[in-house]
Coordinates of C-alpha atoms in Angstrom, one line a residue:
X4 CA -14.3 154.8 46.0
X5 CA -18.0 152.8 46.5
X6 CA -16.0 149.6 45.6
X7 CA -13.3 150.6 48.4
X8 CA -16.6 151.0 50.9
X9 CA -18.3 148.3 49.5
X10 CA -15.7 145.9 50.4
X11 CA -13.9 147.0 54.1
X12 CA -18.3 147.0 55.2
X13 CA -18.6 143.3 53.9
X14 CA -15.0 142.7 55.4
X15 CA -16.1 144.5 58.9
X16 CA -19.4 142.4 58.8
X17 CA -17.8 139.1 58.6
X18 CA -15.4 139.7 61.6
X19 CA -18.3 141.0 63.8
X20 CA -20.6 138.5 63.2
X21 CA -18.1 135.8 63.3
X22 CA -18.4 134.6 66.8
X23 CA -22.5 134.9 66.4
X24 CA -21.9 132.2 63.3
X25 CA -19.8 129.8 65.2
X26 CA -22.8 130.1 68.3
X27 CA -25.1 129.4 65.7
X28 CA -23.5 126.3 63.9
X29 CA -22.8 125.1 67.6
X30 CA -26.7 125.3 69.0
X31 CA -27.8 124.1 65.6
X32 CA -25.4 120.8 66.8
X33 CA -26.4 120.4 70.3
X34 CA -30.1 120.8 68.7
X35 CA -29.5 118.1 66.3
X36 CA -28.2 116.4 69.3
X37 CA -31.1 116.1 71.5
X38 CA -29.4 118.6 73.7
X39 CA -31.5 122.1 74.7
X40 CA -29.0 124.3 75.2
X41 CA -31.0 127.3 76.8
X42 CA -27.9 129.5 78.0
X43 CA -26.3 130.4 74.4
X44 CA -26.8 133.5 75.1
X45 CA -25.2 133.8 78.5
X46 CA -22.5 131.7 77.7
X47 CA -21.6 133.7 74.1
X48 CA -22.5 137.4 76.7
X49 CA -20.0 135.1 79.5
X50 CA -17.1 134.9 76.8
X51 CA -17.1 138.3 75.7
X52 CA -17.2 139.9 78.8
X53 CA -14.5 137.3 80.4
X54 CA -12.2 137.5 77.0

């Protein structure tokens, strides 16, 4: 039964936090870049409200 939990929570963590992973990786390239990407946070907000 803990085992059952254990594993749907790290399964429902990893598909929520997905999309805040892939912002992540993507600023950490623009950074390493020489790009300042400011708006990551209104564009990722943007993106979720719009799809």
């Amino acid at each position: 039964m803990l085992l059952t939990f254990l594993i749907g929570l790290l399964a429902a963590t990893l598909r929520v936090a997905t999309p805040l992973i892939f912002a992540t990786i993507g600023e950490g390239l623009t950074e390493r870049a020489g790009i300042l990407n400011l708006g990551i946070e209104g564009i990722m907000f943007f993106g979720a409200f719009s799809g």
